[in-house]
């Protein structure tokens, strides 16, 4: 039987001072993800208080329900269902304490009667008002787990144990235990207790025997150590005397004393040679620096002269190239202008012939349509019901512009924008500000503000002055021609399409598309009535038939010869070919003009660069010749080179003299001799002191009779060891008997607790494969066996303990649900010590359990439970 919490209302309960409603709780999995300090644990505490705490209680626990610093009446209201029947509980504590329980049929009970009915409904008993007693809370006390409470693998309360025991007796049929077993087990335990504690630690007679053995062994070890130490001191004394003789011989060595005298004399000679070497090195560096400085100055002078000659030649070549290209400009511009005029004329002629051809084709089509009207009139009789609707929509679909034409118009429009941008990029911008009423005109037109001049422009400022603005020639002619060409192409395409502008063409295409969609529904109804008629060019479909305009029946069909299309078609083709040839000629001329402009621009840029480089090189050469006169610099450089050679010779001589007597090497050898003598003298002093200490210790130890003491200690240790071994064997026999009795008892208990173990093992196998569980008679999980090793639950990691606590609760919940107890699972911040793999397995098990009972998870870790599919609730 499932218990489902549906709605929780809190007011004046701890941090919830104002009314707060938690709604939307449903059967299955409910997940409440909120940060710390938002009241998740408070909600669970409010549920426990509403169900298990008497409304009349006035204890420290109920007073803790009040918000800090307030003197109010905490109120909790819960809507829940049991076995599908909905109940409502309202409980107010402290001030005006009251309780009301509303049954599914609407009857209400209050006061103690309501408390007793709630106890009977949910299977718990009246307990202490100072705290929650697990023995009285029933199944919900076990399954509603507060923050960090899941870490304890505790036995279930008394009510749960009694319910489970009754279920187990129904399944197994017996209970374990007996007075004979208890008497034997007690006598064995008492006998074993005289020798060892329950944990196997020696006590009583065995502890005394072990203590005596330990003392005997300690005395033996002490005697052995003292005897070994005496022998060690004798060996150390002989060794110290030998080392002292060697050290005294080394200190008095005459060869070492003579060597030290010679080295001190060589050290004085080495100091003088080192000082002369340092002086020669400094003189050599000064001469080397001066020579390098003068050589650098001469190199810079030569480089400046060479660069002046090179840049002068480059400037001359650039000037000649610019002059040579100037004569070609007028001819290239004239050719492009003539080609553009020819293209415009050919385009106009092609448009005229296209209009004539369209008229001839229209006349021929009109004749054919009139001849076929008689046959079409019969078929339209069946479409009269839809004729009005078709007639309204058909004109909107008859457009000559298609999507390809619109895309071509948009491309031409973008070409105009690009050509205009290129033209404006090379234009000269003029800003005009008027300070009085004087009129300002540009090429005869009044202007004001900012204008862009793309060609020579005359600006008249009243009758006071005229300003002529000439933009840069390079690139402007080609940009202007490209802009005019793009405009003409766009205008021609718009004229051919019959549109005012690109937006108009786009709107007409969109209007036709919308009309076609509206007609689709009508076409489905009349599709079977619409057949094709080749005589009038009518294709199959309702749109073509409804668009056909049929004259009155009495209208006569015109006679006469049909129009001839050959002549206008031939004229149109010839005009198109002429336009194509003109287009190609203009493109060639336009490309040649652009190529010329690019070449001219590059030559003018090279001319300007060469002029600037020549000016800079001339200025640099003049500056260098003024700062460092060439003749004086050459003489100084020769003198500096001679000084460098002399300094180098003196440096080589000084280095040769210094290498014979190396001051560092000699000083190092003197220091080593000094340190060695000091160390030897210190070692002699240390050895004399050590010899004196060893002689005194040996004299004192020899007088104590160490050999006799060692023999006595060996005898005492043998006696004590025999007594301790005898008592240890007796304790081992009693422990074996005790273990055999416990094994037999455990086997009987396993048969009794089998149903609980099987249910729990089914869950635990998912996170601890191959493990076996062991419950004690109080139904608490006692140990876990893995790989033949038994581990007490208290020795497991905190994460594993928490997971086992949750899983055993699920097992008890299944067993209690089968017995008809109302169950639901509420976990506050569960699985905080679980790794990623265990967390996935545990959340999967909780999701599966939510299919059998309501599960509510309170957590602050959104990422850990993000993958779970369930009912998400916010506070």
mmCIF file of C-alpha atoms in Angstrom, residues 192 195-196 206 727-739:
data_model
loop_
_atom_site.group_PDB
_atom_site.id
_atom_site.type_symbol
_atom_site.label_atom_id
_atom_site.label_comp_id
_atom_site.label_asym_id
_atom_site.label_seq_id
_atom_site.Cartn_x
_atom_site.Cartn_y
_atom_site.Cartn_z
ATOM 1 C CA UNK A 192 36.694 -18.238 27.562
ATOM 2 C CA UNK A 195 41.268 -16.155 29.609
ATOM 3 C CA UNK A 196 40.290 -13.684 26.816
ATOM 4 C CA UNK A 206 46.336 -15.734 30.422
ATOM 5 C CA UNK A 727 46.969 -21.222 28.769
ATOM 6 C CA UNK A 728 46.884 -19.926 25.149
ATOM 7 C CA UNK A 729 46.139 -23.451 23.898
ATOM 8 C CA UNK A 730 43.279 -23.737 26.382
ATOM 9 C CA UNK A 731 41.853 -20.386 25.175
ATOM 10 C CA UNK A 732 42.147 -21.501 21.524
ATOM 11 C CA UNK A 733 40.122 -24.658 22.235
ATOM 12 C CA UNK A 734 37.380 -22.627 23.962
ATOM 13 C CA UNK A 735 37.351 -20.097 21.077
ATOM 14 C CA UNK A 736 36.994 -22.884 18.521
ATOM 15 C CA UNK A 737 34.070 -24.370 20.466
ATOM 16 C CA UNK A 738 32.472 -20.923 20.721
ATOM 17 C CA UNK A 739 32.870 -20.298 16.958
#
